[in-house]
Tab-separated table of C-alpha atoms in Angstrom:
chain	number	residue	atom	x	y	z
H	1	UNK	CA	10.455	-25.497	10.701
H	2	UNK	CA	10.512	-21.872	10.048
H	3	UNK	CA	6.924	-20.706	9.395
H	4	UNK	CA	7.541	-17.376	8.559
H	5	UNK	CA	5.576	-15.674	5.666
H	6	UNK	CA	8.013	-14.323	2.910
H	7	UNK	CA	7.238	-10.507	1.994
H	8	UNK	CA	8.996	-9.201	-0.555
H	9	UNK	CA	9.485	-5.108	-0.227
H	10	UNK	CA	10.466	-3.140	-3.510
H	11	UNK	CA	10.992	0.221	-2.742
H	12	UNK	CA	12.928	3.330	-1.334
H	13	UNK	CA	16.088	3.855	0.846
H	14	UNK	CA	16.549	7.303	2.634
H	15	UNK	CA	18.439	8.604	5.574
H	16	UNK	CA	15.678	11.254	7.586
H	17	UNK	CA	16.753	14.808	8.859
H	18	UNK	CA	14.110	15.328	10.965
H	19	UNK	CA	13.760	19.364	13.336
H	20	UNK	CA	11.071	19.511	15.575
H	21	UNK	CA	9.123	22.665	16.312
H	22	UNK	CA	6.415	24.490	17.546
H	23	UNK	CA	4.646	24.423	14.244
H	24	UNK	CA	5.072	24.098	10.416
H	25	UNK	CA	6.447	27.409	8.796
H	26	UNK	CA	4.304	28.855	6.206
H	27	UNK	CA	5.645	29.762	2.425
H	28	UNK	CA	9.063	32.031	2.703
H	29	UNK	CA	8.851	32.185	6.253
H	30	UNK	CA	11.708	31.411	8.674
H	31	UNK	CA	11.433	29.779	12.046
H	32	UNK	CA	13.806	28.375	14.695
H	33	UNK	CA	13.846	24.764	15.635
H	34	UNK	CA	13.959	22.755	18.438
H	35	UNK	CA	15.892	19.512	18.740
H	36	UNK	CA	17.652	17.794	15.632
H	37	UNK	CA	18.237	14.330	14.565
H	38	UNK	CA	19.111	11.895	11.672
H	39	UNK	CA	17.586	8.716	11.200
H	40	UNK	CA	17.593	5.725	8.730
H	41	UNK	CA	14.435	6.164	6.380
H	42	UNK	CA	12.754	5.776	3.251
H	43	UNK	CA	9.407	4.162	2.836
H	44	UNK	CA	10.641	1.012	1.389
H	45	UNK	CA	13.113	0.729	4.235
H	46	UNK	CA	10.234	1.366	6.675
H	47	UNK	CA	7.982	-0.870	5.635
H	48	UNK	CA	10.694	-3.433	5.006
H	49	UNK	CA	11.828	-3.179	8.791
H	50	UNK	CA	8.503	-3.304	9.823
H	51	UNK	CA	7.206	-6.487	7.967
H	52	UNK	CA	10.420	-8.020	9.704
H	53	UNK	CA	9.753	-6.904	13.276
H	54	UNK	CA	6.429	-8.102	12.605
H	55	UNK	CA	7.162	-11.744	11.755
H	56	UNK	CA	8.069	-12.014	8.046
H	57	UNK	CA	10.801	-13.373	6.158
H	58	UNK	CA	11.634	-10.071	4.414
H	59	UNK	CA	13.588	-9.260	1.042
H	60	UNK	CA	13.989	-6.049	0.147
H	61	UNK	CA	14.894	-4.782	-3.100
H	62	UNK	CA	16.260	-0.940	-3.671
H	63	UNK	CA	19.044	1.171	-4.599
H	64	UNK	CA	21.848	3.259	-2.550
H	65	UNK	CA	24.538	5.136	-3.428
H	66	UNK	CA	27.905	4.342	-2.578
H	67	UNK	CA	28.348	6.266	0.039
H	68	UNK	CA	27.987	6.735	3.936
H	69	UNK	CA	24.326	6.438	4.700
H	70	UNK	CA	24.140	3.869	2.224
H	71	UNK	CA	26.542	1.808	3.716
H	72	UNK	CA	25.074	2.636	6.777
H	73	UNK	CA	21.149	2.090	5.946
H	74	UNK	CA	22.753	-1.692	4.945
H	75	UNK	CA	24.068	-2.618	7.937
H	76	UNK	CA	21.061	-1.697	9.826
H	77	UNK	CA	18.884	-3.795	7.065
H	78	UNK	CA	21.143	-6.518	7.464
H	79	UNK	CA	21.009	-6.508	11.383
H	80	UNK	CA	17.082	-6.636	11.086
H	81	UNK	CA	17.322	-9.765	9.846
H	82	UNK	CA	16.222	-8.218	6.133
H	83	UNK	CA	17.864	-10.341	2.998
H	84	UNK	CA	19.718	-7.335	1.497
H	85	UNK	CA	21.036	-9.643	-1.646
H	86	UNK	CA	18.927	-7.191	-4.324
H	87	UNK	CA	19.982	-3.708	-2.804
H	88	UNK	CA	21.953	-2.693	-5.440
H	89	UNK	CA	24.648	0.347	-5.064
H	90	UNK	CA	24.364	3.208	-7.852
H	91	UNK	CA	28.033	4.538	-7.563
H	92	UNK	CA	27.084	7.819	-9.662
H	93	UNK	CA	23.991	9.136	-7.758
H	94	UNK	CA	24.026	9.735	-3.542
H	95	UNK	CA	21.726	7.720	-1.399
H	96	UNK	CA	18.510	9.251	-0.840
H	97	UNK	CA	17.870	11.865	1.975
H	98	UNK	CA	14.413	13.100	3.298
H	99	UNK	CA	13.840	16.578	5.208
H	100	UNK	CA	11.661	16.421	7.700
H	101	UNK	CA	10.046	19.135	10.083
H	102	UNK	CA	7.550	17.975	12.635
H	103	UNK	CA	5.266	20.231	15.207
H	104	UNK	CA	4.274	19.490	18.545
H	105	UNK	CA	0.806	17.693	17.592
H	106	UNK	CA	3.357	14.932	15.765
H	107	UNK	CA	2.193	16.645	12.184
H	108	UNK	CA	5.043	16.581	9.549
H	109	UNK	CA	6.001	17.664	6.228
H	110	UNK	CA	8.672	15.727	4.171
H	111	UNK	CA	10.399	16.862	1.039
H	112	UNK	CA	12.706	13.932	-0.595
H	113	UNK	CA	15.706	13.971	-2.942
H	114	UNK	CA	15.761	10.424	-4.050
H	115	UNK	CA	19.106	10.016	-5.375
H	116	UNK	CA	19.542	6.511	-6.105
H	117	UNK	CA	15.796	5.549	-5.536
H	118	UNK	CA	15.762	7.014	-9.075
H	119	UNK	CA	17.663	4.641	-10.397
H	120	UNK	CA	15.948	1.104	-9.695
H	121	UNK	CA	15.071	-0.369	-13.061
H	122	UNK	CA	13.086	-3.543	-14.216
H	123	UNK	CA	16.662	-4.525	-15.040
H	124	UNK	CA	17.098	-4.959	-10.919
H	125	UNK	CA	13.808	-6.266	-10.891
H	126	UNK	CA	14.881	-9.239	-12.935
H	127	UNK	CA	17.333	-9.849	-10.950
H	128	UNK	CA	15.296	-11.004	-8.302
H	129	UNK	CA	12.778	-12.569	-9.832
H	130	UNK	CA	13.471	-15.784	-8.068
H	131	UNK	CA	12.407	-14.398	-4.816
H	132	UNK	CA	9.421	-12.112	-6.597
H	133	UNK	CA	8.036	-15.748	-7.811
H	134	UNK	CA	8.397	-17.374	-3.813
H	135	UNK	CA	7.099	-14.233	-2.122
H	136	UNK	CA	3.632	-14.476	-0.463
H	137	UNK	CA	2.993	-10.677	-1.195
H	138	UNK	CA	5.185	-7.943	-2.932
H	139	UNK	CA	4.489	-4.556	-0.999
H	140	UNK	CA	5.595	-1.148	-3.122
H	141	UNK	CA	5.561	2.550	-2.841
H	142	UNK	CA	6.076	5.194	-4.913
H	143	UNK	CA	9.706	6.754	-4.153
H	144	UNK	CA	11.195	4.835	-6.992
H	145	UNK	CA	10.308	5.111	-10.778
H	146	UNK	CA	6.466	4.086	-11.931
H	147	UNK	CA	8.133	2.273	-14.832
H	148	UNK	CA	9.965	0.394	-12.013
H	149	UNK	CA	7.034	-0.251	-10.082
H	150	UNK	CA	4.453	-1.232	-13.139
H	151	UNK	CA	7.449	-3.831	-13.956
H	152	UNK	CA	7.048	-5.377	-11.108
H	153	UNK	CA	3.143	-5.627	-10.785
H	154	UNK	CA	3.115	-7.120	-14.136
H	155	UNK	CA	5.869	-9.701	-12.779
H	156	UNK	CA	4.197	-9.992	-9.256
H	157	UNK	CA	0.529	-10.669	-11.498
H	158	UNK	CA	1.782	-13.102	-13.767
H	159	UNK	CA	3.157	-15.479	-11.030
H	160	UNK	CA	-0.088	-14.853	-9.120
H	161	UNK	CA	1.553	-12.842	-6.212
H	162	UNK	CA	-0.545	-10.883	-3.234
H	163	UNK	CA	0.495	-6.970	-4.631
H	164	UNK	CA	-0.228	-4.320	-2.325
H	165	UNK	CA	0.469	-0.811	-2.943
H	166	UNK	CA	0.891	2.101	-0.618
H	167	UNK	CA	0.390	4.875	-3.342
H	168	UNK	CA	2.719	7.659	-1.880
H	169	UNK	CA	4.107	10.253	-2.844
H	170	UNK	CA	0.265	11.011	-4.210
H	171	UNK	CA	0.837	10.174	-8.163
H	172	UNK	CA	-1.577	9.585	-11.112
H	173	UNK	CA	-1.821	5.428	-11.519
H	174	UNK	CA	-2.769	4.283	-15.224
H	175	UNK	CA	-5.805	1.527	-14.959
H	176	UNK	CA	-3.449	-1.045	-15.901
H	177	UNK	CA	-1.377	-1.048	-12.737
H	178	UNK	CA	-4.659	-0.779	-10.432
H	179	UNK	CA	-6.107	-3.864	-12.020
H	180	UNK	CA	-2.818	-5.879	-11.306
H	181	UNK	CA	-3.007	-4.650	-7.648
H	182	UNK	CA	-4.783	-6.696	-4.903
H	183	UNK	CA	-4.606	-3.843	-2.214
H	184	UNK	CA	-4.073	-0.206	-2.330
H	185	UNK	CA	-3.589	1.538	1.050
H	186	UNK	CA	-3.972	5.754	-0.026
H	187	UNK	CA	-4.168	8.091	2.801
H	188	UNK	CA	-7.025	11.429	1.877
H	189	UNK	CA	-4.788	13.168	0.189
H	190	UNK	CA	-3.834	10.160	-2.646
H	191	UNK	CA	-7.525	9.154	-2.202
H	192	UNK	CA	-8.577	12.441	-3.531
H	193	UNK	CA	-6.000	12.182	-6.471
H	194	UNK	CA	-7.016	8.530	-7.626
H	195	UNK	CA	-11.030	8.812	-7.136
H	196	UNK	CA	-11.380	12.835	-8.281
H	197	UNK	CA	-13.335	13.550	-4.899
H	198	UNK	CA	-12.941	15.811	-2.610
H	199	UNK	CA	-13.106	13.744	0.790
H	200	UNK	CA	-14.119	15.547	3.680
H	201	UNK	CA	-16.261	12.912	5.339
H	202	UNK	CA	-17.152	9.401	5.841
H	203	UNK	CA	-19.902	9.767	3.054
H	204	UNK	CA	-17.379	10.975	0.916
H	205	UNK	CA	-14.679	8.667	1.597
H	206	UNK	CA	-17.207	5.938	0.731
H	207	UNK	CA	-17.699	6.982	-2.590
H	208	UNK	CA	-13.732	7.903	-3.257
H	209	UNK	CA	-13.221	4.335	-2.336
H	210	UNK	CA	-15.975	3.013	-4.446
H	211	UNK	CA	-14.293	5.353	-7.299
H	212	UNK	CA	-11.236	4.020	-6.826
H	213	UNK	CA	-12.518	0.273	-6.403
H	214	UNK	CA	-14.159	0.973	-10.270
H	215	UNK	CA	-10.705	1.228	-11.812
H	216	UNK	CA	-10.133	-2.803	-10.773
H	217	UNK	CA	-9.340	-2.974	-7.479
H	218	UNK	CA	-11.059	-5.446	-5.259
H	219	UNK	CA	-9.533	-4.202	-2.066
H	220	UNK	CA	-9.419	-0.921	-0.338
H	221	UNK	CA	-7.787	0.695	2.646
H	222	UNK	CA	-7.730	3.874	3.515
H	223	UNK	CA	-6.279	5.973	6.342
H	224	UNK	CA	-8.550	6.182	9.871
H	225	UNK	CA	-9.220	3.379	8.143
H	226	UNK	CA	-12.188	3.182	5.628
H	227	UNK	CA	-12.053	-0.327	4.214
H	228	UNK	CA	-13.403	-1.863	1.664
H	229	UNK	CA	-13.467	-5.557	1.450
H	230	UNK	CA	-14.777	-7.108	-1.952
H	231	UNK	CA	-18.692	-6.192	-1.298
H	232	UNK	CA	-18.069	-5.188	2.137
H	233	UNK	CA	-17.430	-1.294	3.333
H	234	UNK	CA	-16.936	-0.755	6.887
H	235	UNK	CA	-14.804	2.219	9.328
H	236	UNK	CA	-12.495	0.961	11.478
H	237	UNK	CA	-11.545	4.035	13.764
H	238	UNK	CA	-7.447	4.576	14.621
H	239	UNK	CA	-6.421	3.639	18.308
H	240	UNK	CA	-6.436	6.979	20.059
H	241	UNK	CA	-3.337	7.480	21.602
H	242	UNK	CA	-0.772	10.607	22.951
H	243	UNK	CA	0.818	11.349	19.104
H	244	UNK	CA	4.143	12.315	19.536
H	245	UNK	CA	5.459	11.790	16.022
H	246	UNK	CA	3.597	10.777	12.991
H	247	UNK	CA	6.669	10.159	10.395
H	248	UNK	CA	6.385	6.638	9.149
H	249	UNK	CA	3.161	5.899	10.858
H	250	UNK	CA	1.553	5.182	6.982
H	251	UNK	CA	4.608	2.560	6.197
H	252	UNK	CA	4.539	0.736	9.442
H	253	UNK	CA	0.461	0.269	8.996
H	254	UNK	CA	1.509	-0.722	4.951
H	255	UNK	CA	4.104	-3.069	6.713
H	256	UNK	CA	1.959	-4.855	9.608
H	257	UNK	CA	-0.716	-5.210	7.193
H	258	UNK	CA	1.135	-7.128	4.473
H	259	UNK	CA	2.291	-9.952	7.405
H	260	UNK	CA	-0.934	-10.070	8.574
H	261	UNK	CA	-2.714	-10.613	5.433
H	262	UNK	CA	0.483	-12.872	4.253
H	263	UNK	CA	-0.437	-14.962	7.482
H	264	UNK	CA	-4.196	-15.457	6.045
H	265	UNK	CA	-6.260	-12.691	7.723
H	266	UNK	CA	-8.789	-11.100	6.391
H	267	UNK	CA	-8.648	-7.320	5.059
H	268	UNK	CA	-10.647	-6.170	8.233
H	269	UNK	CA	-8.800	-8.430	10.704
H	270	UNK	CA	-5.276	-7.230	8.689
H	271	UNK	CA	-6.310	-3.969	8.912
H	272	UNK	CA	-7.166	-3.784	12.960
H	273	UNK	CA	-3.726	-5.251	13.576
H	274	UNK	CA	-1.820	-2.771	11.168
H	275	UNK	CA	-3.864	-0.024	12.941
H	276	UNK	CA	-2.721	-1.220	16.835
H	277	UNK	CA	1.301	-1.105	14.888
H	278	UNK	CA	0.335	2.132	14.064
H	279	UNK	CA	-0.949	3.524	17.425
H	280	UNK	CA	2.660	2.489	18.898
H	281	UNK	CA	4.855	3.762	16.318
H	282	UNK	CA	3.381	7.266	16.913
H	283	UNK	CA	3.603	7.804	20.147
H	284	UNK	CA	7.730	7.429	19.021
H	285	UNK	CA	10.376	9.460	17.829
H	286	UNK	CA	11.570	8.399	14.634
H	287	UNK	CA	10.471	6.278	11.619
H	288	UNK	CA	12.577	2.810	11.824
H	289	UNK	CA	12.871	3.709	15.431
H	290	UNK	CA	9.687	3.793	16.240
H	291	UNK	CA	8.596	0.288	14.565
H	292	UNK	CA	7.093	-2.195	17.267
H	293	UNK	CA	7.891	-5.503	17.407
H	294	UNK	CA	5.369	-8.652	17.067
H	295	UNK	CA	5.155	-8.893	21.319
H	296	UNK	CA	4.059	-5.548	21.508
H	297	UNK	CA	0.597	-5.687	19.455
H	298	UNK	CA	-2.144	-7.214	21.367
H	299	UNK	CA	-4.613	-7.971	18.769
């Protein structure tokens, strides 16, 4: 009997142009590159492939264009064992595409045109409400519209699903949403945009979190990771590791910790194993590329 945990993934589809370098320019400045490549992406995607490395029974709903990395991007869903029956083809807008630079201490900076990420509506999230209402959890991101993404919270709440969101890119979140969300997984940066502080420590990540937790949120995890667990706040340090390349590190923790908490962990024990996915993934190349597989994690 297949025991697998079903995860269903709403989110974003992009193909990464990734140049390594020495550093990061700064404003107007131009600097030459080192090696160049072009990988499947998108945090959706990412977090999608990494659920289903992981262990879960995946479905993943988004929007391509029609077009070659589309096409592409499905093929490499569908060989990952992913149900691609809700990715839906926008034949007006191009896939998404993501340029990325990244310096030789793994550090990156992204910018994204999302193409047809833009155009996922509650519409397409009707569509699959069948598989919404069998999921164990419904993991989201923020590369396709809020409208989209309240939709579905409201959907995911009213049939009692797990919903955990990975709040990136950093946006402003109405109360509504947060209170419909079991789990929200900001790094500093979106931490510092939903709580109002500054963090800059673990004293101040403590009360970011607590901010945060006020809007209706039970559950709490933050990057490094500072975790909050109903009553229970506690720092669970990253695996140190050589960091070769940090791009997709965030979804594959997002990813590893939605089968883990789908399998019945708790939120500390979820988060220890999403942080030993992590530790792999960026010692990697690549986003999808660098996603480990279940045998690989140790904890």
């Amino acid at each position: 009997m297949d025991t697998k945990k079903k995860i269903v993934v709403i989110g974003s589809s992009n193909t990464d142009m990734v140049i390594k370098s020495d550093r990061l320019p700064k404003p107007g400045e131009t600097i030459l590159g080192g090696s160049f490549y072009m990988n499947p992406g998108g945090k959706g995607a990412n977090q999608a492939i990494a659920a289903a490395r992981l262990g879960a029974d995946v479905t993943f709903i988004s929007k391509i264009g029609y077009d070659l990395f589309g096409l592409q991007a499905l093929e490499i869903y569908k060989s990952e064992r992913i149900n691609t029956e809700f990715i839906f083809t926008d034949s007006k807008k191009p896939s998404g595409v993501a340029l990325i630079s990244v310096d030789s201490f793994g550090e990156n900076c992204i910018i994204v045109a999302s193409g047809a990420n833009q155009s996922l509506s509650p519409e397409d999230i009707d569509k699959a409400k069948d598989k919404i209402r069998e999921a164990d959890t419904i993991l989201m991101q923020l590369e396709i519209p809020l409208e989209t993404v309240e939709y579905a919270t409201a959907l995911a709440y009213e049939y009692g699903k797990r919903v955990i969101l990975n709040p990136a890119p950093a946006s402003s979140l109405n109360n509504e949403l947060l209170k419909k969300t079991n789990v929200i997984l900001p790094n500093r940066i979106e931490a510092e945009m939903l709580s109002g502080i500054k963090v800059t420590n673990l004293k101040s990540a403590h009360r970011a979190v607590q901010a945060i937790s006020c809007k209706g949120i039970e559950n709490v995890g933050k990057e490094g990771a500072f975790v909050k667990e109903k009553d229970k706040y506690i720092m669970i340090p990253a695996k140190e590791v050589d960091t070769i390349d940090t791009t997709g590190a965030g979804d594959v923790f997002s990813g590893a910790l939605s089968v883990s908490l789908s399998e019945g962990r708790s939120l500390i024990e979820a988060v220890e194993f999403a942080n030993a996915a992590a530790a792999i993934a960026v010692t990697r190349i690549g986003a999808q590329s660098a996603i480990p597989y279940r045998t690989e994690i140790n904890v």
